[in-house]
Amino acid sequence: RQGPGMAAFTGLFAAPDYDESSYAKLVAESSGMNLELVEIGVDDFITSIEEVIYALDFPTGGPGSFPQFMVSREAARSHKVILGGQGGDEVFGGYTRYLIAYFEQCIKAAIDGTSQDGSFVVTYESIIPSLGSLRNYKPLLKEFWRDGLFGDLDERYFRLINRARDLSGEVRTGALGDYDTFEAFREVFNGDNVGNRSYFDKMTHFDFKSLLPALLQVEDRVSMAHGLESRVPLLDHRIVELAATVPADIKFRNGEMKHLFRAVAAGAVPPQVAQRKDKMGFPVPLTEWTAGPALDFVTDVFSSQQAQGREHLDNAEVLASMNKEGRFGRQTWGMLSLELWQRRAQVQAQARST
């Protein structure tokens, strides 16, 4: 503890479109917590990214591990144990992609006259007030509908979570064998334990089984890299088991993400936070950095002799595609993460052989 209340930590990027610190301050002030803002800049990225990759042990798909690493480092200066919020979105249904996917299906059901089928937990009419949450996701909506709409549920949700959809010549897929990512996804999404329950249940089930473990791996490794233990109380087995018994039409009432959790927490946080519709997921201004102050660093990584000689990757194509990536794209991060991991692995292999 510090002072009269508990300590709290959050990251801050010096870019208006990435700054949620005002909401963190509201929560801290209303709860009597001592908030420490950890400012994170492009210089931190350039000097720490290789250390982040080393701590993770293998490449990860999202850049969120980098700011988590920075915040954990600061928290570890004064604490040995912290509490994190991982799991809330998977357990209670908090991802914007759930709303996007359901919006499409509600439009289709309204056209077909099937809105009252048992698989629908919301109707087209009831979901409309929640659509303001999609204001900052227009690029994702455009991408989602770029190749059509109203397809099979598994096909549509896969399009929302597939981060490799824009890859073309960057990966030499012919050298990767006959592994089919979509089929592996379908096996979990349409699992026997989900049955024919609602679309919402299928989406949250897949995320809980597949994506959440990856997030927890990041949570554990970037915190323990600094000797910090990060605990996740929202994944206490009693909470998870209780949430699993709650029907989807309560968790996702009227298309409101995390409806049940919001209702329970409404009295504990300021209304500006409880009712906000523009929540972000700790995005990193990577596109802006790699187009400016970090351009030389990233270019040097992908232009190295090692990078240019990869068997399964065409890093010349990666460089050529960098300026085409959208604001919240993950392609540059993923390829950079992979290249730095391979570089580290080669150094370690050479050290073992000598």
mmCIF file of C-alpha atoms in Angstrom:
data_model
loop_
_atom_site.group_PDB
_atom_site.id
_atom_site.type_symbol
_atom_site.label_atom_id
_atom_site.label_comp_id
_atom_site.label_asym_id
_atom_site.label_seq_id
_atom_site.Cartn_x
_atom_site.Cartn_y
_atom_site.Cartn_z
ATOM 1 C CA ARG A 1 0.000 0.000 0.000
ATOM 2 C CA GLN A 2 1.011 3.590 -0.569
ATOM 3 C CA GLY A 3 -0.487 6.447 1.412
ATOM 4 C CA PRO A 4 -4.156 6.144 2.371
ATOM 5 C CA GLY A 5 -5.147 3.792 -0.451
ATOM 6 C CA MET A 6 -4.021 1.037 -2.730
ATOM 7 C CA ALA A 7 -1.569 1.697 -5.533
ATOM 8 C CA ALA A 8 -2.726 1.424 -9.143
ATOM 9 C CA PHE A 9 -0.707 1.442 -12.358
ATOM 10 C CA THR A 10 -1.619 2.104 -15.953
ATOM 11 C CA GLY A 11 0.257 2.876 -19.150
ATOM 12 C CA LEU A 12 0.068 6.168 -20.993
ATOM 13 C CA PHE A 13 0.986 6.863 -24.606
ATOM 14 C CA ALA A 14 1.582 10.492 -25.507
ATOM 15 C CA ALA A 15 -0.960 10.357 -28.339
ATOM 16 C CA PRO A 16 -4.582 11.541 -27.921
ATOM 17 C CA ASP A 17 -6.108 8.622 -29.815
ATOM 18 C CA TYR A 18 -4.375 6.122 -27.515
ATOM 19 C CA ASP A 19 -4.779 7.850 -24.157
ATOM 20 C CA GLU A 20 -7.338 6.491 -21.676
ATOM 21 C CA SER A 21 -5.641 7.923 -18.600
ATOM 22 C CA SER A 22 -8.528 10.305 -17.868
ATOM 23 C CA TYR A 23 -10.757 7.309 -17.132
ATOM 24 C CA ALA A 24 -8.075 5.697 -14.987
ATOM 25 C CA LYS A 25 -7.828 8.928 -12.982
ATOM 26 C CA LEU A 26 -11.606 8.971 -12.442
ATOM 27 C CA VAL A 27 -11.562 5.418 -11.087
ATOM 28 C CA ALA A 28 -8.563 6.118 -8.878
ATOM 29 C CA GLU A 29 -10.063 9.300 -7.436
ATOM 30 C CA SER A 30 -13.442 7.707 -6.739
ATOM 31 C CA SER A 31 -11.802 4.688 -5.080
ATOM 32 C CA GLY A 32 -9.128 6.506 -3.102
ATOM 33 C CA MET A 33 -6.336 4.763 -4.999
ATOM 34 C CA ASN A 34 -2.922 6.239 -5.685
ATOM 35 C CA LEU A 35 -2.566 6.090 -9.450
ATOM 36 C CA GLU A 36 0.829 5.959 -11.109
ATOM 37 C CA LEU A 37 0.850 6.732 -14.823
ATOM 38 C CA VAL A 38 3.649 4.980 -16.688
ATOM 39 C CA GLU A 39 4.519 7.056 -19.739
ATOM 40 C CA ILE A 40 5.555 4.877 -22.673
ATOM 41 C CA GLY A 41 7.221 6.274 -25.777
ATOM 42 C CA VAL A 42 8.880 5.183 -28.973
ATOM 43 C CA ASP A 43 12.331 5.212 -27.333
ATOM 44 C CA ASP A 44 11.059 2.627 -24.828
ATOM 45 C CA PHE A 45 9.905 0.502 -27.731
ATOM 46 C CA ILE A 46 13.234 0.647 -29.550
ATOM 47 C CA THR A 47 15.334 -0.066 -26.449
ATOM 48 C CA SER A 48 13.076 -2.691 -24.819
ATOM 49 C CA ILE A 49 11.418 -4.679 -27.600
ATOM 50 C CA GLU A 50 14.140 -7.337 -27.764
ATOM 51 C CA GLU A 51 13.943 -7.771 -23.990
ATOM 52 C CA VAL A 52 10.166 -8.216 -24.292
ATOM 53 C CA ILE A 53 10.549 -10.930 -26.934
ATOM 54 C CA TYR A 54 13.137 -12.697 -24.776
ATOM 55 C CA ALA A 55 10.790 -12.640 -21.774
ATOM 56 C CA LEU A 56 7.907 -14.062 -23.824
ATOM 57 C CA ASP A 57 9.992 -17.036 -25.055
ATOM 58 C CA PHE A 58 8.081 -17.152 -28.349
ATOM 59 C CA PRO A 59 6.392 -14.667 -30.714
ATOM 60 C CA THR A 60 2.961 -13.318 -29.842
ATOM 61 C CA GLY A 61 0.252 -11.987 -32.122
ATOM 62 C CA GLY A 62 -0.485 -8.671 -30.421
ATOM 63 C CA PRO A 63 1.657 -5.703 -29.329
ATOM 64 C CA GLY A 64 -0.118 -5.430 -25.973
ATOM 65 C CA SER A 65 2.711 -7.426 -24.408
ATOM 66 C CA PHE A 66 5.005 -4.427 -24.838
ATOM 67 C CA PRO A 67 3.052 -1.892 -22.717
ATOM 68 C CA GLN A 68 2.274 -4.650 -20.201
ATOM 69 C CA PHE A 69 5.995 -5.256 -19.891
ATOM 70 C CA MET A 70 6.638 -1.551 -19.286
ATOM 71 C CA VAL A 71 3.892 -1.178 -16.677
ATOM 72 C CA SER A 72 5.012 -4.369 -14.913
ATOM 73 C CA ARG A 73 8.569 -3.064 -14.742
ATOM 74 C CA GLU A 74 7.407 0.102 -13.013
ATOM 75 C CA ALA A 75 5.063 -1.727 -10.632
ATOM 76 C CA ALA A 76 7.858 -4.127 -9.640
ATOM 77 C CA ARG A 77 9.897 -1.228 -8.257
ATOM 78 C CA SER A 78 7.555 -1.026 -5.276
ATOM 79 C CA HIS A 79 5.422 -4.196 -5.282
ATOM 80 C CA LYS A 80 5.797 -7.952 -5.465
ATOM 81 C CA VAL A 81 2.144 -8.860 -6.187
ATOM 82 C CA ILE A 82 -0.465 -7.046 -8.287
ATOM 83 C CA LEU A 83 -4.014 -7.712 -9.444
ATOM 84 C CA GLY A 84 -4.907 -7.634 -13.148
ATOM 85 C CA GLY A 85 -8.206 -7.684 -15.016
ATOM 86 C CA GLN A 86 -7.539 -10.462 -17.524
ATOM 87 C CA GLY A 87 -10.476 -12.772 -18.193
ATOM 88 C CA GLY A 88 -13.337 -10.344 -17.754
ATOM 89 C CA ASP A 89 -13.979 -9.981 -21.478
ATOM 90 C CA GLU A 90 -13.991 -13.741 -22.090
ATOM 91 C CA VAL A 91 -16.083 -14.640 -19.031
ATOM 92 C CA PHE A 92 -18.658 -11.849 -19.342
ATOM 93 C CA GLY A 93 -18.556 -11.042 -23.070
ATOM 94 C CA GLY A 94 -16.692 -7.769 -23.444
ATOM 95 C CA TYR A 95 -15.098 -7.836 -26.873
ATOM 96 C CA THR A 96 -16.371 -5.470 -29.565
ATOM 97 C CA ARG A 97 -16.128 -8.257 -32.124
ATOM 98 C CA TYR A 98 -19.070 -9.983 -30.390
ATOM 99 C CA LEU A 99 -21.207 -6.947 -31.132
ATOM 100 C CA ILE A 100 -19.956 -6.730 -34.727
ATOM 101 C CA ALA A 101 -20.672 -10.407 -35.372
ATOM 102 C CA TYR A 102 -24.110 -10.248 -33.766
ATOM 103 C CA PHE A 103 -25.007 -7.050 -35.616
ATOM 104 C CA GLU A 104 -24.503 -8.807 -38.925
ATOM 105 C CA GLN A 105 -26.551 -11.815 -37.862
ATOM 106 C CA CYS A 106 -29.330 -9.610 -36.496
ATOM 107 C CA ILE A 107 -29.594 -7.818 -39.840
ATOM 108 C CA LYS A 108 -29.820 -11.189 -41.590
ATOM 109 C CA ALA A 109 -32.434 -12.451 -39.118
ATOM 110 C CA ALA A 110 -34.501 -9.277 -39.516
ATOM 111 C CA ILE A 111 -34.493 -9.790 -43.305
ATOM 112 C CA ASP A 112 -35.281 -13.518 -43.034
ATOM 113 C CA GLY A 113 -37.834 -13.103 -40.255
ATOM 114 C CA THR A 114 -35.967 -15.468 -37.929
ATOM 115 C CA SER A 115 -35.165 -13.061 -35.070
ATOM 116 C CA GLN A 116 -37.235 -15.098 -32.625
ATOM 117 C CA ASP A 117 -35.246 -18.305 -33.126
ATOM 118 C CA GLY A 118 -33.784 -19.732 -29.935
ATOM 119 C CA SER A 119 -30.231 -19.064 -31.079
ATOM 120 C CA PHE A 120 -30.736 -15.286 -30.974
ATOM 121 C CA VAL A 121 -30.176 -13.580 -27.640
ATOM 122 C CA VAL A 122 -30.882 -10.104 -29.026
ATOM 123 C CA THR A 123 -32.957 -8.735 -31.884
ATOM 124 C CA TYR A 124 -32.075 -6.151 -34.502
ATOM 125 C CA GLU A 125 -34.250 -3.560 -32.735
ATOM 126 C CA SER A 126 -32.761 -4.143 -29.289
ATOM 127 C CA ILE A 127 -29.136 -4.032 -30.443
ATOM 128 C CA ILE A 128 -29.370 -0.578 -32.048
ATOM 129 C CA PRO A 129 -28.641 1.465 -28.858
ATOM 130 C CA SER A 130 -25.381 -0.445 -28.375
ATOM 131 C CA LEU A 131 -24.025 0.303 -31.845
ATOM 132 C CA GLY A 132 -22.351 3.505 -30.659
ATOM 133 C CA SER A 133 -19.630 1.231 -29.288
ATOM 134 C CA LEU A 134 -18.574 0.569 -32.887
ATOM 135 C CA ARG A 135 -17.689 4.212 -33.589
ATOM 136 C CA ASN A 136 -13.941 3.603 -33.386
ATOM 137 C CA TYR A 137 -14.131 0.294 -35.258
ATOM 138 C CA LYS A 138 -15.165 1.458 -38.730
ATOM 139 C CA PRO A 139 -11.921 0.138 -40.291
ATOM 140 C CA LEU A 140 -12.620 -3.294 -38.805
ATOM 141 C CA LEU A 141 -16.214 -3.164 -40.061
ATOM 142 C CA LYS A 142 -15.012 -2.349 -43.575
ATOM 143 C CA GLU A 143 -12.549 -5.228 -43.458
ATOM 144 C CA PHE A 144 -15.144 -7.610 -42.001
ATOM 145 C CA TRP A 145 -17.583 -6.955 -44.850
ATOM 146 C CA ARG A 146 -14.992 -6.594 -47.583
ATOM 147 C CA ASP A 147 -15.475 -10.147 -48.884
ATOM 148 C CA GLY A 148 -19.215 -10.429 -48.331
ATOM 149 C CA LEU A 149 -21.537 -11.020 -45.397
ATOM 150 C CA PHE A 150 -24.250 -13.343 -44.062
ATOM 151 C CA GLY A 151 -22.089 -16.472 -44.312
ATOM 152 C CA ASP A 152 -21.846 -19.379 -41.894
ATOM 153 C CA LEU A 153 -21.298 -18.362 -38.276
ATOM 154 C CA ASP A 154 -17.923 -20.053 -37.934
ATOM 155 C CA GLU A 155 -16.671 -18.559 -41.180
ATOM 156 C CA ARG A 156 -17.758 -15.061 -40.148
ATOM 157 C CA TYR A 157 -16.264 -15.163 -36.656
ATOM 158 C CA PHE A 158 -13.010 -16.559 -38.001
ATOM 159 C CA ARG A 159 -12.797 -13.498 -40.229
ATOM 160 C CA LEU A 160 -13.003 -11.274 -37.151
ATOM 161 C CA ILE A 161 -10.211 -12.994 -35.237
ATOM 162 C CA ASN A 162 -7.932 -13.934 -38.130
ATOM 163 C CA ARG A 163 -4.987 -11.542 -37.935
ATOM 164 C CA ALA A 164 -3.245 -13.006 -40.976
ATOM 165 C CA ARG A 165 -5.934 -12.185 -43.528
ATOM 166 C CA ASP A 166 -3.824 -9.472 -45.177
ATOM 167 C CA LEU A 167 -0.691 -11.579 -45.487
ATOM 168 C CA SER A 168 0.218 -12.443 -49.058
ATOM 169 C CA GLY A 169 3.843 -12.951 -50.049
ATOM 170 C CA GLU A 170 5.263 -12.292 -46.582
ATOM 171 C CA VAL A 171 4.876 -15.943 -45.548
ATOM 172 C CA ARG A 172 5.860 -18.775 -47.857
ATOM 173 C CA THR A 173 2.891 -20.907 -46.907
ATOM 174 C CA GLY A 174 3.899 -23.761 -49.197
ATOM 175 C CA ALA A 175 6.727 -24.598 -46.814
ATOM 176 C CA LEU A 176 4.407 -24.910 -43.811
ATOM 177 C CA GLY A 177 2.793 -28.243 -44.655
ATOM 178 C CA ASP A 178 -0.926 -29.026 -44.798
ATOM 179 C CA TYR A 179 -1.978 -27.477 -41.462
ATOM 180 C CA ASP A 180 -5.325 -25.684 -41.905
ATOM 181 C CA THR A 181 -5.862 -22.840 -39.442
ATOM 182 C CA PHE A 182 -9.574 -22.547 -40.204
ATOM 183 C CA GLU A 183 -10.231 -26.233 -39.583
ATOM 184 C CA ALA A 184 -8.385 -26.065 -36.273
ATOM 185 C CA PHE A 185 -10.544 -23.062 -35.350
ATOM 186 C CA ARG A 186 -13.788 -24.799 -36.341
ATOM 187 C CA GLU A 187 -13.020 -27.799 -34.169
ATOM 188 C CA VAL A 188 -13.074 -25.603 -31.055
ATOM 189 C CA PHE A 189 -15.766 -23.133 -32.183
ATOM 190 C CA ASN A 190 -18.218 -25.936 -32.980
ATOM 191 C CA GLY A 191 -17.144 -28.178 -30.094
ATOM 192 C CA ASP A 192 -19.512 -30.827 -28.757
ATOM 193 C CA ASN A 193 -19.620 -29.111 -25.369
ATOM 194 C CA VAL A 194 -21.071 -25.986 -27.013
ATOM 195 C CA GLY A 195 -23.673 -27.818 -29.087
ATOM 196 C CA ASN A 196 -26.261 -25.684 -30.859
ATOM 197 C CA ARG A 197 -26.346 -22.919 -28.301
ATOM 198 C CA SER A 198 -26.268 -19.267 -29.254
ATOM 199 C CA TYR A 199 -23.708 -17.548 -31.446
ATOM 200 C CA PHE A 200 -22.628 -15.609 -28.374
ATOM 201 C CA ASP A 201 -21.865 -18.834 -26.495
ATOM 202 C CA LYS A 202 -19.799 -20.153 -29.401
ATOM 203 C CA MET A 203 -17.741 -16.967 -29.627
ATOM 204 C CA THR A 204 -17.004 -16.687 -25.919
ATOM 205 C CA HIS A 205 -16.282 -20.421 -25.710
ATOM 206 C CA PHE A 206 -13.644 -20.201 -28.417
ATOM 207 C CA ASP A 207 -12.017 -17.145 -26.864
ATOM 208 C CA PHE A 208 -11.966 -18.709 -23.421
ATOM 209 C CA LYS A 209 -10.441 -21.943 -24.690
ATOM 210 C CA SER A 210 -7.971 -20.553 -27.209
ATOM 211 C CA LEU A 211 -7.242 -16.835 -26.953
ATOM 212 C CA LEU A 212 -7.386 -16.368 -23.186
ATOM 213 C CA PRO A 213 -4.570 -18.882 -22.489
ATOM 214 C CA ALA A 214 -2.361 -16.865 -24.852
ATOM 215 C CA LEU A 215 -3.190 -13.646 -22.973
ATOM 216 C CA LEU A 216 -2.443 -15.290 -19.636
ATOM 217 C CA GLN A 217 0.876 -16.536 -20.960
ATOM 218 C CA VAL A 218 1.783 -12.939 -21.781
ATOM 219 C CA GLU A 219 0.501 -11.694 -18.411
ATOM 220 C CA ASP A 220 2.623 -14.209 -16.546
ATOM 221 C CA ARG A 221 5.844 -13.805 -18.517
ATOM 222 C CA VAL A 222 6.014 -10.020 -18.776
ATOM 223 C CA SER A 223 5.326 -9.658 -15.063
ATOM 224 C CA MET A 224 7.673 -12.417 -13.897
ATOM 225 C CA ALA A 225 10.385 -10.925 -16.108
ATOM 226 C CA HIS A 226 10.567 -8.304 -13.346
ATOM 227 C CA GLY A 227 9.956 -10.651 -10.413
ATOM 228 C CA LEU A 228 6.341 -9.477 -10.174
ATOM 229 C CA GLU A 229 3.453 -11.856 -9.511
ATOM 230 C CA SER A 230 0.289 -10.871 -11.379
ATOM 231 C CA ARG A 231 -2.913 -12.433 -10.090
ATOM 232 C CA VAL A 232 -6.204 -12.423 -12.027
ATOM 233 C CA PRO A 233 -9.156 -12.463 -9.599
ATOM 234 C CA LEU A 234 -11.797 -12.409 -12.343
ATOM 235 C CA LEU A 235 -10.650 -15.928 -13.226
ATOM 236 C CA ASP A 236 -11.244 -17.293 -9.752
ATOM 237 C CA HIS A 237 -12.878 -20.654 -10.444
ATOM 238 C CA ARG A 238 -16.003 -19.685 -8.487
ATOM 239 C CA ILE A 239 -16.589 -16.653 -10.725
ATOM 240 C CA VAL A 240 -15.930 -18.621 -13.898
ATOM 241 C CA GLU A 241 -18.191 -21.479 -12.837
ATOM 242 C CA LEU A 242 -20.997 -19.098 -11.901
ATOM 243 C CA ALA A 243 -20.683 -17.121 -15.137
ATOM 244 C CA ALA A 244 -20.855 -20.364 -17.123
ATOM 245 C CA THR A 245 -24.365 -20.965 -15.771
ATOM 246 C CA VAL A 246 -25.663 -17.511 -16.748
ATOM 247 C CA PRO A 247 -27.709 -17.533 -19.978
ATOM 248 C CA ALA A 248 -26.312 -15.577 -22.922
ATOM 249 C CA ASP A 249 -29.358 -13.282 -23.083
ATOM 250 C CA ILE A 250 -28.427 -11.977 -19.626
ATOM 251 C CA LYS A 251 -24.705 -11.586 -20.312
ATOM 252 C CA PHE A 252 -25.374 -9.867 -23.634
ATOM 253 C CA ARG A 253 -28.730 -8.222 -22.998
ATOM 254 C CA ASN A 254 -29.704 -5.830 -25.805
ATOM 255 C CA GLY A 255 -26.241 -6.251 -27.277
ATOM 256 C CA GLU A 256 -24.560 -4.501 -24.354
ATOM 257 C CA MET A 257 -21.102 -5.937 -23.866
ATOM 258 C CA LYS A 258 -20.416 -7.230 -20.340
ATOM 259 C CA HIS A 259 -23.996 -6.330 -19.339
ATOM 260 C CA LEU A 260 -23.972 -8.442 -16.184
ATOM 261 C CA PHE A 261 -20.542 -7.230 -15.057
ATOM 262 C CA ARG A 262 -21.517 -3.607 -15.712
ATOM 263 C CA ALA A 263 -24.658 -4.022 -13.633
ATOM 264 C CA VAL A 264 -22.737 -5.477 -10.695
ATOM 265 C CA ALA A 265 -19.953 -2.886 -10.858
ATOM 266 C CA ALA A 266 -22.160 0.139 -11.569
ATOM 267 C CA GLY A 267 -21.999 1.417 -7.991
ATOM 268 C CA ALA A 268 -18.260 0.895 -7.649
ATOM 269 C CA VAL A 269 -17.015 3.096 -10.506
ATOM 270 C CA PRO A 270 -18.011 6.549 -11.810
ATOM 271 C CA PRO A 271 -20.862 6.556 -14.369
ATOM 272 C CA GLN A 272 -18.523 8.058 -16.999
ATOM 273 C CA VAL A 273 -16.594 4.788 -16.833
ATOM 274 C CA ALA A 274 -19.459 2.349 -16.279
ATOM 275 C CA GLN A 275 -21.460 3.731 -19.200
ATOM 276 C CA ARG A 276 -18.709 4.550 -21.691
ATOM 277 C CA LYS A 277 -18.895 3.109 -25.191
ATOM 278 C CA ASP A 278 -15.403 3.884 -26.494
ATOM 279 C CA LYS A 279 -13.245 1.495 -24.468
ATOM 280 C CA MET A 280 -9.954 0.517 -26.083
ATOM 281 C CA GLY A 281 -7.840 -2.590 -25.577
ATOM 282 C CA PHE A 282 -4.484 -0.983 -24.732
ATOM 283 C CA PRO A 283 -3.627 -0.263 -28.393
ATOM 284 C CA VAL A 284 -0.054 0.679 -29.240
ATOM 285 C CA PRO A 285 0.713 3.540 -31.714
ATOM 286 C CA LEU A 286 2.974 1.178 -33.621
ATOM 287 C CA THR A 287 1.853 2.296 -37.066
ATOM 288 C CA GLU A 288 2.733 5.899 -36.245
ATOM 289 C CA TRP A 289 6.076 4.885 -34.751
ATOM 290 C CA THR A 290 7.137 2.639 -37.623
ATOM 291 C CA ALA A 291 6.207 5.358 -40.113
ATOM 292 C CA GLY A 292 8.360 7.887 -38.250
ATOM 293 C CA PRO A 293 10.757 7.682 -35.296
ATOM 294 C CA ALA A 294 11.056 3.868 -35.296
ATOM 295 C CA LEU A 295 11.301 3.488 -39.071
ATOM 296 C CA ASP A 296 15.092 3.158 -39.163
ATOM 297 C CA PHE A 297 15.090 0.586 -36.369
ATOM 298 C CA VAL A 298 12.430 -1.603 -37.982
ATOM 299 C CA THR A 299 13.976 -1.246 -41.432
ATOM 300 C CA ASP A 300 17.363 -2.342 -40.091
ATOM 301 C CA VAL A 301 15.814 -5.449 -38.506
ATOM 302 C CA PHE A 302 14.043 -6.601 -41.670
ATOM 303 C CA SER A 303 16.930 -5.612 -43.972
ATOM 304 C CA SER A 304 19.616 -7.553 -42.149
ATOM 305 C CA GLN A 305 21.320 -10.436 -43.899
ATOM 306 C CA GLN A 306 19.744 -12.849 -41.436
ATOM 307 C CA ALA A 307 16.251 -11.519 -42.041
ATOM 308 C CA GLN A 308 16.603 -11.555 -45.797
ATOM 309 C CA GLY A 309 17.663 -15.195 -45.765
ATOM 310 C CA ARG A 310 14.702 -16.716 -43.896
ATOM 311 C CA GLU A 311 13.326 -19.917 -45.368
ATOM 312 C CA HIS A 312 9.661 -19.404 -44.541
ATOM 313 C CA LEU A 313 9.461 -15.607 -44.624
ATOM 314 C CA ASP A 314 10.008 -12.962 -47.266
ATOM 315 C CA ASN A 315 11.091 -9.966 -45.206
ATOM 316 C CA ALA A 316 11.630 -7.860 -48.317
ATOM 317 C CA GLU A 317 7.883 -8.172 -48.831
ATOM 318 C CA VAL A 318 7.334 -7.264 -45.178
ATOM 319 C CA LEU A 319 9.210 -4.006 -45.716
ATOM 320 C CA ALA A 320 7.263 -3.261 -48.875
ATOM 321 C CA SER A 321 3.938 -3.816 -47.098
ATOM 322 C CA MET A 322 4.618 -1.798 -43.957
ATOM 323 C CA ASN A 323 3.178 1.477 -45.223
ATOM 324 C CA LYS A 324 -0.054 -0.252 -46.262
ATOM 325 C CA GLU A 325 -1.007 -1.358 -42.755
ATOM 326 C CA GLY A 326 -4.014 0.150 -41.012
ATOM 327 C CA ARG A 327 -3.819 2.094 -37.791
ATOM 328 C CA PHE A 328 -4.507 -0.837 -35.474
ATOM 329 C CA GLY A 329 -2.991 -3.523 -37.681
ATOM 330 C CA ARG A 330 -0.848 -6.242 -36.193
ATOM 331 C CA GLN A 331 1.085 -7.463 -39.195
ATOM 332 C CA THR A 332 4.227 -5.393 -38.610
ATOM 333 C CA TRP A 333 4.246 -6.314 -34.938
ATOM 334 C CA GLY A 334 3.807 -10.014 -35.677
ATOM 335 C CA MET A 335 6.560 -10.161 -38.266
ATOM 336 C CA LEU A 336 8.921 -8.044 -36.155
ATOM 337 C CA SER A 337 8.239 -10.231 -33.136
ATOM 338 C CA LEU A 338 8.934 -13.345 -35.196
ATOM 339 C CA GLU A 339 12.166 -11.986 -36.670
ATOM 340 C CA LEU A 340 13.571 -10.825 -33.322
ATOM 341 C CA TRP A 341 12.653 -14.186 -31.773
ATOM 342 C CA GLN A 342 14.445 -16.073 -34.550
ATOM 343 C CA ARG A 343 17.494 -13.869 -34.125
ATOM 344 C CA ARG A 344 17.585 -14.579 -30.389
ATOM 345 C CA ALA A 345 17.055 -18.314 -30.939
ATOM 346 C CA GLN A 346 19.973 -18.455 -33.363
ATOM 347 C CA VAL A 347 22.280 -16.730 -30.894
ATOM 348 C CA GLN A 348 21.288 -19.168 -28.166
ATOM 349 C CA ALA A 349 21.733 -22.155 -30.485
ATOM 350 C CA GLN A 350 25.207 -20.996 -31.464
ATOM 351 C CA ALA A 351 26.132 -20.490 -27.805
ATOM 352 C CA ARG A 352 25.070 -24.064 -26.965
ATOM 353 C CA SER A 353 27.083 -25.503 -29.845
ATOM 354 C CA THR A 354 30.344 -23.809 -28.807
#
